[in-house]
Amino acid sequence: MDYRYTEDFARQMEAAEWRAHELREKALTSLWQAIAHGVANALRRVRHRLAGTRTPILPEA
């Protein structure tokens, strides 16, 4: 076994670990943004639907 490349391999593994950590953070951020966007759209739809079914309190004659 050639031991000259073990330090280089360790650096590559460390760099891969950092990249994986960054990608994991980006994925979680994207997930929470998508959830927040979906909830906001659902609330907007509910609000819009409820606004269309209101009857006036004092109807005009």
PDB file of C-alpha atoms in Angstrom, residues 6-49:
ATOM      1  CA  THR A   6      -3.300   9.160   2.672  1.00  0.00           C
ATOM      2  CA  GLU A   7      -3.075  12.847   3.671  1.00  0.00           C
ATOM      3  CA  ASP A   8      -4.568  13.879   0.346  1.00  0.00           C
ATOM      4  CA  PHE A   9      -7.319  11.318   0.754  1.00  0.00           C
ATOM      5  CA  ALA A  10      -8.057  12.630   4.260  1.00  0.00           C
ATOM      6  CA  ARG A  11      -8.324  16.192   2.877  1.00  0.00           C
ATOM      7  CA  GLN A  12     -10.689  15.024   0.157  1.00  0.00           C
ATOM      8  CA  MET A  13     -12.835  13.202   2.705  1.00  0.00           C
ATOM      9  CA  GLU A  14     -12.969  16.283   4.920  1.00  0.00           C
ATOM     10  CA  ALA A  15     -13.960  18.452   1.965  1.00  0.00           C
ATOM     11  CA  ALA A  16     -16.676  15.964   1.041  1.00  0.00           C
ATOM     12  CA  GLU A  17     -17.943  16.060   4.625  1.00  0.00           C
ATOM     13  CA  TRP A  18     -18.201  19.858   4.517  1.00  0.00           C
ATOM     14  CA  ARG A  19     -20.001  19.748   1.165  1.00  0.00           C
ATOM     15  CA  ALA A  20     -22.441  17.180   2.518  1.00  0.00           C
ATOM     16  CA  HIS A  21     -23.132  19.363   5.549  1.00  0.00           C
ATOM     17  CA  GLU A  22     -23.804  22.403   3.340  1.00  0.00           C
ATOM     18  CA  LEU A  23     -26.065  20.409   1.021  1.00  0.00           C
ATOM     19  CA  ARG A  24     -28.002  19.049   3.999  1.00  0.00           C
ATOM     20  CA  GLU A  25     -28.552  22.597   5.296  1.00  0.00           C
ATOM     21  CA  LYS A  26     -29.730  23.759   1.877  1.00  0.00           C
ATOM     22  CA  ALA A  27     -32.115  20.817   1.600  1.00  0.00           C
ATOM     23  CA  LEU A  28     -33.634  21.497   5.017  1.00  0.00           C
ATOM     24  CA  THR A  29     -34.004  25.189   4.221  1.00  0.00           C
ATOM     25  CA  SER A  30     -35.728  24.355   0.943  1.00  0.00           C
ATOM     26  CA  LEU A  31     -38.015  21.888   2.720  1.00  0.00           C
ATOM     27  CA  TRP A  32     -39.131  24.421   5.334  1.00  0.00           C
ATOM     28  CA  GLN A  33     -39.624  27.103   2.676  1.00  0.00           C
ATOM     29  CA  ALA A  34     -41.819  24.738   0.664  1.00  0.00           C
ATOM     30  CA  ILE A  35     -43.856  23.866   3.768  1.00  0.00           C
ATOM     31  CA  ALA A  36     -44.306  27.551   4.642  1.00  0.00           C
ATOM     32  CA  HIS A  37     -45.311  28.337   1.054  1.00  0.00           C
ATOM     33  CA  GLY A  38     -47.861  25.502   1.049  1.00  0.00           C
ATOM     34  CA  VAL A  39     -49.375  26.582   4.356  1.00  0.00           C
ATOM     35  CA  ALA A  40     -49.571  30.197   3.183  1.00  0.00           C
ATOM     36  CA  ASN A  41     -51.342  29.124  -0.020  1.00  0.00           C
ATOM     37  CA  ALA A  42     -53.779  26.959   1.935  1.00  0.00           C
ATOM     38  CA  LEU A  43     -54.611  29.812   4.315  1.00  0.00           C
ATOM     39  CA  ARG A  44     -55.037  32.180   1.380  1.00  0.00           C
ATOM     40  CA  ARG A  45     -57.477  29.753  -0.261  1.00  0.00           C
ATOM     41  CA  VAL A  46     -59.453  29.345   2.945  1.00  0.00           C
ATOM     42  CA  ARG A  47     -59.604  33.110   3.438  1.00  0.00           C
ATOM     43  CA  HIS A  48     -60.701  33.615  -0.168  1.00  0.00           C
ATOM     44  CA  ARG A  49     -63.347  30.913   0.124  1.00  0.00           C
TER      45      ARG A  49
END
